[in-house]
Coordinates of C-alpha atoms in Angstrom, one line a residue:
M1 CA 56.1 5.7 -198.9
K2 CA 55.0 9.0 -200.8
R3 CA 52.0 8.8 -202.5
K4 CA 49.3 11.4 -203.6
L5 CA 45.8 12.0 -201.9
L6 CA 43.4 10.6 -204.2
F7 CA 40.5 12.9 -204.6
A8 CA 38.1 11.8 -202.0
E9 CA 40.8 11.7 -199.6
R10 CA 41.6 15.8 -200.1
M11 CA 38.0 15.9 -199.7
L12 CA 38.2 14.7 -195.8
H13 CA 41.1 15.9 -195.3
G14 CA 40.4 19.4 -196.1
D15 CA 43.6 22.1 -195.7
G16 CA 44.7 19.6 -192.7
T17 CA 43.3 21.9 -189.5
V18 CA 40.2 21.4 -189.0
P19 CA 39.2 17.4 -187.2
F20 CA 37.5 14.6 -189.4
N21 CA 37.7 12.1 -186.7
A22 CA 36.9 8.2 -186.7
V23 CA 36.6 6.8 -183.4
I24 CA 36.4 3.1 -182.5
P25 CA 35.7 2.4 -178.7
W26 CA 36.2 -1.1 -177.1
R27 CA 35.8 -2.3 -173.9
I28 CA 37.6 -5.4 -172.5
K29 CA 38.0 -6.8 -169.3
G30 CA 41.8 -8.3 -168.3
S31 CA 45.4 -6.5 -167.8
I32 CA 47.5 -4.8 -170.6
L33 CA 51.0 -2.7 -170.2
L34 CA 51.7 -0.6 -171.5
A35 CA 54.6 -1.6 -173.1
D36 CA 52.2 -4.3 -174.8
L37 CA 50.2 -1.8 -175.6
R38 CA 52.7 0.5 -177.3
H39 CA 54.7 -2.4 -178.8
A40 CA 51.9 -3.4 -180.8
L41 CA 51.4 -0.3 -181.8
R42 CA 54.4 0.4 -183.6
K43 CA 54.5 -3.3 -185.3
L44 CA 51.3 -2.4 -186.5
Q45 CA 53.1 0.8 -188.1
R46 CA 55.7 -2.2 -189.6
K47 CA 53.2 -3.4 -191.9
H48 CA 50.8 -0.4 -192.7
A49 CA 53.3 2.4 -193.9
M50 CA 49.9 5.0 -193.9
L51 CA 49.6 4.9 -189.9
N52 CA 53.3 6.1 -189.9
A53 CA 52.7 9.1 -192.1
A54 CA 51.7 12.6 -192.4
V55 CA 50.4 14.6 -195.2
V56 CA 52.9 17.1 -197.3
Y57 CA 52.6 19.5 -199.9
D58 CA 54.8 19.2 -203.3
E59 CA 55.3 22.8 -205.3
V60 CA 52.2 22.4 -206.8
A61 CA 49.9 23.0 -203.1
M62 CA 49.2 18.5 -204.0
P63 CA 49.1 16.7 -200.9
W64 CA 50.9 13.5 -200.2
F65 CA 50.7 10.8 -197.5
W66 CA 54.3 10.5 -196.9
A67 CA 56.7 8.0 -194.4
G68 CA 60.1 7.9 -193.6
G69 CA 61.0 4.5 -194.6
N70 CA 62.2 2.8 -191.0
E71 CA 62.0 6.3 -189.1
F72 CA 58.5 6.0 -187.0
I73 CA 56.5 8.4 -185.4
D74 CA 55.4 7.2 -181.7
I75 CA 51.4 6.4 -182.3
P76 CA 49.8 8.9 -179.1
V77 CA 48.7 7.3 -176.0
R78 CA 46.6 9.4 -173.7
I79 CA 45.7 7.7 -170.4
A80 CA 42.4 8.5 -168.3
D81 CA 41.2 7.4 -165.4
R82 CA 38.4 4.8 -165.4
V83 CA 35.7 6.4 -163.3
S84 CA 32.1 5.8 -164.7
E85 CA 31.4 3.2 -167.6
D86 CA 30.2 5.9 -170.1
D87 CA 33.0 7.6 -169.4
W88 CA 34.2 6.9 -172.9
K89 CA 31.0 8.6 -174.5
K90 CA 32.5 11.6 -172.7
E91 CA 36.2 10.2 -174.1
S92 CA 34.5 10.1 -177.7
I93 CA 32.6 13.0 -178.2
A94 CA 36.1 14.5 -177.1
E95 CA 38.0 13.0 -179.6
W96 CA 36.1 14.3 -182.4
A97 CA 36.8 18.0 -181.8
I98 CA 40.5 17.0 -181.5
P99 CA 42.5 17.9 -185.1
F100 CA 45.6 15.8 -186.0
D101 CA 48.7 17.8 -186.6
T102 CA 48.5 16.2 -190.0
A103 CA 51.7 17.8 -191.1
K104 CA 53.7 15.9 -188.6
G105 CA 51.5 13.1 -188.7
P106 CA 50.3 10.6 -187.0
L107 CA 47.5 10.2 -188.2
I108 CA 46.3 7.9 -185.6
R109 CA 46.1 8.2 -181.9
M110 CA 45.3 5.9 -178.9
V111 CA 43.0 6.7 -175.3
W112 CA 43.1 4.2 -173.1
I113 CA 41.0 4.6 -170.3
R114 CA 42.5 2.8 -167.9
G115 CA 40.2 1.0 -165.0
G116 CA 41.1 -2.1 -162.2
D117 CA 39.9 -4.9 -163.6
I118 CA 37.4 -3.3 -166.9
S119 CA 39.1 -0.7 -169.4
E120 CA 38.0 0.9 -173.1
F121 CA 40.4 1.7 -175.4
I122 CA 39.3 4.3 -178.4
M123 CA 41.5 4.5 -181.3
V124 CA 41.4 7.6 -183.4
I125 CA 42.2 8.0 -187.0
H126 CA 41.7 10.7 -189.6
H127 CA 38.9 10.0 -191.3
C128 CA 41.0 10.5 -195.1
L129 CA 43.2 7.1 -193.9
C130 CA 40.5 4.1 -193.5
D131 CA 37.1 3.9 -193.9
G132 CA 35.0 1.0 -190.7
G133 CA 36.3 -2.0 -193.0
S134 CA 40.3 -0.4 -192.5
A135 CA 39.5 0.5 -189.1
M136 CA 38.4 -3.1 -187.8
A137 CA 41.4 -4.7 -189.4
I138 CA 43.4 -2.1 -188.0
L139 CA 41.7 -3.3 -184.7
E140 CA 41.8 -6.9 -185.3
E141 CA 45.6 -7.1 -185.6
L142 CA 46.0 -4.5 -182.9
L143 CA 44.3 -7.3 -180.6
L144 CA 46.0 -9.7 -182.2
V145 CA 49.7 -8.4 -181.2
L146 CA 48.3 -7.4 -177.5
N147 CA 47.8 -11.1 -176.8
D148 CA 50.5 -12.8 -178.1
P149 CA 54.0 -9.9 -179.2
D150 CA 55.1 -12.7 -180.9
A151 CA 51.9 -12.9 -183.8
D152 CA 52.5 -13.0 -187.3
I153 CA 50.1 -10.5 -188.9
G154 CA 52.0 -10.0 -192.7
K155 CA 53.0 -7.1 -194.4
E156 CA 50.0 -4.7 -196.3
K157 CA 50.9 -4.4 -199.9
Q158 CA 50.1 -0.8 -200.3
I159 CA 48.0 0.6 -202.8
M160 CA 49.8 3.1 -204.1
G161 CA 47.5 5.1 -206.2
I162 CA 44.6 4.7 -209.0
E163 CA 46.7 2.1 -210.8
D164 CA 46.6 -0.5 -207.9
V165 CA 42.4 -0.3 -207.1
V166 CA 41.4 0.1 -211.2
P167 CA 42.2 -2.9 -213.6
Q168 CA 44.8 -1.7 -217.0
E169 CA 42.0 -2.7 -219.3
I170 CA 39.8 0.0 -217.7
L171 CA 42.3 2.7 -216.2
N172 CA 43.4 2.0 -220.3
S173 CA 40.0 2.3 -222.1
R174 CA 39.5 5.2 -224.2
K175 CA 35.8 4.7 -223.9
Q176 CA 36.3 5.2 -220.1
L177 CA 38.8 8.0 -220.4
I178 CA 36.4 9.9 -222.6
K179 CA 33.3 9.3 -220.1
S180 CA 35.4 9.7 -216.8
K181 CA 36.8 13.4 -218.6
L182 CA 33.2 14.2 -219.8
I183 CA 31.7 13.5 -215.9
G184 CA 34.2 14.9 -214.3
G185 CA 33.9 18.3 -216.9
I186 CA 30.1 18.2 -216.2
A187 CA 30.6 18.4 -212.6
N188 CA 32.8 20.8 -212.0
L189 CA 31.3 23.2 -214.7
F190 CA 27.7 22.5 -212.3
L191 CA 29.7 22.8 -208.9
W192 CA 31.1 25.9 -210.4
L193 CA 27.5 27.7 -211.7
V194 CA 25.4 26.2 -208.6
P195 CA 24.7 28.5 -206.2
V196 CA 25.4 28.1 -202.8
N197 CA 24.8 29.6 -199.0
K198 CA 27.4 32.1 -198.0
K199 CA 26.9 31.6 -193.9
L200 CA 27.5 28.0 -193.1
V201 CA 24.9 26.2 -190.8
E202 CA 26.0 26.8 -187.5
R203 CA 26.5 23.1 -186.0
K204 CA 25.9 24.0 -182.5
T205 CA 26.6 21.2 -179.7
D206 CA 27.4 18.3 -181.1
Y207 CA 26.3 14.7 -179.6
M208 CA 26.0 11.3 -179.6
I209 CA 23.4 8.9 -178.2
H210 CA 24.2 5.2 -177.8
W211 CA 22.3 1.2 -177.7
K212 CA 21.9 -2.0 -177.7
L213 CA 19.3 -4.5 -178.7
D214 CA 19.7 -7.9 -176.4
Q215 CA 20.8 -10.7 -178.1
G216 CA 17.3 -12.4 -178.5
L217 CA 16.2 -9.5 -179.3
S218 CA 19.1 -9.0 -182.0
E219 CA 18.4 -12.6 -183.0
R220 CA 15.0 -12.8 -183.7
L221 CA 14.8 -9.0 -186.1
V222 CA 17.8 -11.2 -188.2
K223 CA 15.4 -14.1 -188.7
K224 CA 11.9 -12.0 -189.1
C225 CA 13.8 -10.2 -192.1
R226 CA 15.1 -13.2 -193.1
D227 CA 11.5 -14.9 -193.5
E228 CA 10.4 -11.6 -194.7
G229 CA 12.8 -11.8 -197.7
V230 CA 14.4 -8.6 -197.1
T231 CA 18.1 -7.6 -195.3
V232 CA 18.3 -6.3 -192.1
N233 CA 20.1 -3.0 -193.4
T234 CA 17.0 -2.4 -195.5
A235 CA 14.3 -3.0 -192.5
F236 CA 16.3 -0.5 -190.2
C237 CA 16.3 2.0 -193.2
V238 CA 12.3 1.7 -193.7
A239 CA 12.4 1.9 -189.8
L240 CA 14.5 4.9 -189.2
L241 CA 13.0 6.9 -191.7
N242 CA 9.5 5.9 -190.7
A243 CA 10.9 7.2 -187.6
F244 CA 12.2 10.7 -188.7
Q245 CA 8.6 11.1 -190.8
S246 CA 7.1 10.7 -187.2
V247 CA 9.0 13.4 -185.3
R248 CA 10.5 15.8 -188.4
K249 CA 7.4 16.1 -189.5
A250 CA 7.5 18.6 -191.9
G251 CA 11.4 18.9 -192.0
F252 CA 11.3 15.5 -193.4
H253 CA 13.3 14.9 -196.2
N254 CA 12.6 11.5 -196.6
K255 CA 15.8 10.5 -197.7
V256 CA 18.5 8.0 -196.1
S257 CA 22.1 7.5 -197.4
C258 CA 24.0 4.3 -197.0
P259 CA 27.7 4.0 -197.8
V260 CA 28.7 0.9 -198.9
D261 CA 32.5 -0.9 -198.4
I262 CA 34.4 -1.2 -201.7
R263 CA 36.0 -4.4 -201.5
R264 CA 32.7 -5.6 -202.2
F265 CA 33.3 -4.7 -206.0
A266 CA 36.9 -4.2 -206.2
P267 CA 38.8 -7.1 -205.0
Q268 CA 41.9 -5.6 -206.0
I269 CA 41.3 -3.6 -202.2
K270 CA 42.0 -6.4 -199.6
R271 CA 40.8 -6.7 -196.5
D272 CA 44.0 -5.0 -194.3
N273 CA 44.6 -2.9 -197.4
I274 CA 44.0 0.7 -195.8
F275 CA 41.7 2.9 -197.4
A276 CA 39.3 5.8 -197.0
F277 CA 37.0 5.7 -200.4
G278 CA 33.0 4.2 -200.3
L279 CA 30.5 3.6 -202.9
M280 CA 27.6 5.7 -201.5
F281 CA 23.4 4.9 -202.3
V282 CA 20.4 6.8 -201.2
V283 CA 16.9 5.5 -200.2
S284 CA 13.5 6.8 -199.3
S285 CA 10.0 5.2 -197.7
D286 CA 6.4 5.2 -198.9
K287 CA 4.3 6.1 -196.5
D288 CA 1.6 4.2 -198.4
L289 CA 2.9 1.1 -197.5
D290 CA 2.9 -1.0 -194.5
F291 CA 6.5 -2.1 -192.9
F292 CA 7.3 -5.1 -194.9
S293 CA 6.1 -4.1 -198.3
D294 CA 7.5 -1.4 -198.3
A295 CA 10.8 -2.9 -197.3
W296 CA 10.3 -5.4 -200.2
R297 CA 10.0 -2.1 -202.5
M298 CA 13.4 -0.6 -201.2
Q299 CA 15.2 -3.8 -201.0
K300 CA 14.2 -4.3 -204.9
D301 CA 15.4 -0.9 -204.8
I302 CA 18.2 -1.0 -203.1
D303 CA 20.0 -4.2 -205.3
R304 CA 19.1 -2.0 -208.6
K305 CA 21.3 1.0 -207.5
T306 CA 23.5 -1.7 -205.9
A307 CA 23.6 -3.4 -209.4
K308 CA 25.0 -0.3 -211.1
L309 CA 27.4 0.8 -208.8
N310 CA 31.0 1.0 -210.2
P311 CA 34.0 1.9 -208.0
Y312 CA 36.4 2.1 -210.6
S313 CA 33.9 4.6 -213.2
T314 CA 33.5 6.0 -210.0
L315 CA 36.8 6.4 -208.9
M316 CA 38.3 7.4 -212.6
M317 CA 35.7 10.1 -212.9
M318 CA 36.6 11.3 -209.7
E319 CA 40.7 11.6 -210.6
E320 CA 39.3 14.1 -213.3
S321 CA 37.8 16.3 -210.3
H322 CA 40.6 17.1 -208.7
S323 CA 40.3 21.2 -209.7
A324 CA 36.7 21.1 -209.2
L325 CA 37.7 19.8 -205.2
N326 CA 37.3 23.2 -203.5
N327 CA 34.0 23.9 -205.4
F328 CA 33.1 20.5 -203.8
T329 CA 33.5 20.8 -200.8
K330 CA 31.9 24.5 -200.6
F331 CA 29.1 23.0 -201.9
L332 CA 28.8 20.3 -199.5
K333 CA 29.8 22.7 -196.4
Y334 CA 27.3 25.2 -197.1
G335 CA 24.8 23.5 -199.6
K336 CA 21.3 22.6 -198.4
S337 CA 20.7 19.2 -196.6
T338 CA 19.0 17.2 -198.4
N339 CA 19.3 14.1 -196.6
D340 CA 17.8 12.8 -193.4
C341 CA 20.4 10.9 -192.3
M342 CA 23.6 9.5 -193.0
F343 CA 23.2 5.4 -191.9
S344 CA 25.8 3.0 -191.9
N345 CA 25.8 -0.8 -191.2
L346 CA 29.4 -2.5 -190.2
G347 CA 27.1 -5.9 -189.9
R348 CA 28.5 -8.8 -188.2
I349 CA 32.7 -7.9 -186.6
G350 CA 34.5 -10.6 -186.9
I351 CA 37.0 -10.1 -184.1
A352 CA 37.8 -12.8 -181.5
H353 CA 36.6 -12.1 -177.8
Q354 CA 38.6 -14.5 -176.2
Y355 CA 42.5 -14.1 -175.3
K356 CA 45.1 -15.3 -173.0
S357 CA 44.6 -12.4 -170.5
F358 CA 42.1 -10.6 -171.8
E359 CA 38.8 -10.7 -173.3
V360 CA 37.1 -8.1 -175.5
E361 CA 33.3 -7.5 -173.8
T362 CA 32.4 -5.7 -176.4
I363 CA 33.2 -3.4 -179.7
F364 CA 31.7 -0.3 -179.6
S365 CA 30.0 0.5 -182.9
P366 CA 32.6 3.3 -184.3
S367 CA 31.2 7.3 -184.4
V368 CA 32.3 10.2 -187.1
I369 CA 31.9 13.8 -187.7
G370 CA 33.4 16.0 -189.2
P371 CA 32.7 19.8 -191.0
L372 CA 31.6 19.1 -194.2
G373 CA 27.5 19.7 -194.2
N374 CA 24.9 17.4 -192.2
T375 CA 26.6 15.4 -189.5
T376 CA 23.8 13.6 -188.6
T377 CA 24.8 10.0 -188.7
M378 CA 23.7 6.5 -187.6
I379 CA 26.1 3.7 -187.3
T380 CA 25.2 -0.3 -186.1
S381 CA 27.2 -3.4 -186.2
T382 CA 26.4 -6.4 -184.6
Y383 CA 29.3 -8.1 -182.0
R384 CA 28.8 -11.1 -179.6
G385 CA 25.3 -11.7 -181.1
Q386 CA 24.2 -7.5 -179.6
M387 CA 23.5 -4.9 -182.4
D388 CA 25.1 -1.9 -180.7
F389 CA 24.0 1.8 -182.6
T390 CA 25.8 5.0 -182.3
F391 CA 23.5 8.1 -183.1
I392 CA 25.7 11.3 -183.9
A393 CA 24.4 14.3 -184.9
S394 CA 24.4 18.4 -183.6
E395 CA 22.1 20.7 -182.7
G396 CA 21.9 23.0 -185.3
F397 CA 20.6 19.9 -187.5
L398 CA 18.9 17.4 -185.4
P399 CA 18.6 18.7 -181.8
Y400 CA 19.0 16.4 -179.0
E401 CA 15.1 15.5 -178.1
D402 CA 14.2 14.7 -181.4
A403 CA 17.4 12.8 -181.9
L404 CA 16.1 10.8 -178.7
S405 CA 12.2 10.4 -179.4
I406 CA 13.6 9.1 -183.5
K407 CA 15.7 6.5 -181.5
D408 CA 12.7 5.3 -179.1
K409 CA 10.3 5.6 -182.2
M410 CA 12.7 3.2 -184.2
M411 CA 13.4 0.8 -181.9
D412 CA 9.4 0.4 -181.1
I413 CA 9.3 -0.3 -184.9
M414 CA 11.8 -2.8 -185.2
S415 CA 10.6 -4.3 -181.9
A416 CA 7.3 -4.2 -182.6
L417 CA 7.7 -6.6 -186.2

């Protein structure tokens, strides 16, 4: 398997020396053998060639994913003794800072925090390899094979390039090609002209705040939002922005960016495809409206922006912008942050919890941190009826005490609905 990195993958990969790691932790109760874990990981590699890949460069310094057929690179498994139920947080934060050797591969590794009857596992994947949707699909397959070593998890039909995502009639459209080249050229010129700081913002200490809602409150919030005609995602965005405004005051930007799963718009990308490209929209609050009036206004804005999302046009435009990659990366790293936070909602995780020799007690919301500007991110998901939150940031962008206050204020707002 050999294929060029797409624009977004190149951006996330960088030069391969700086960590940009997605960290997916979960907790099990029961018994798993190391041999069974290694067998399951190898079976994942047989299905997904990308889990066996390294990044190599051609004669013009273009990076390619490369995997050598039936020659497998072992997925590393690091075992740590479980001392407390919070060890997974410490290990997750440690894994943010450990770079992959992308030239050797693989771009995935495991941490097993091994206890007696309770263990946590952390799957670490380079973000250039996959998004949250891909990570959940990989986790589900891993659990299936841990439960039954002979389980049939199929074979991935790999995405080998933009032509496997964008329909041929769009890819070959003269109008679309001209539009993509024009927008790509304008973006390139803008990025070349726009001034950026010559000095990076000092990130200082990275940190994570994690919490769960009990099942009763989780269900009540879902029902309340349904009754009011807004999504839970929209309500969380309003609450998050209100919390940022209350705590940050003059430092409040009134902007939250929200990633959108590209699979909603591009059916060519299957649930089990390993793919890292995402879509995005930005929302703001209106301080003059009460909570649900603002949520209704925001919901209309989100629906309008979502309807305009075009993965095919965006992919084609980005693929015309490879020459602007260095300027774009510099803009993200050195440019002044105008967003308060990125908010990502994975929604309900539909992974089974009961298996033959173990039970998945919980799947924690993933975390991801990278070098491209403001690291402030909140990720939420729902598993076994409980909403789960992971709030990631760096002291240089958002002081830890402010983050704690934002978390508390946001939960006060949601609990009062």
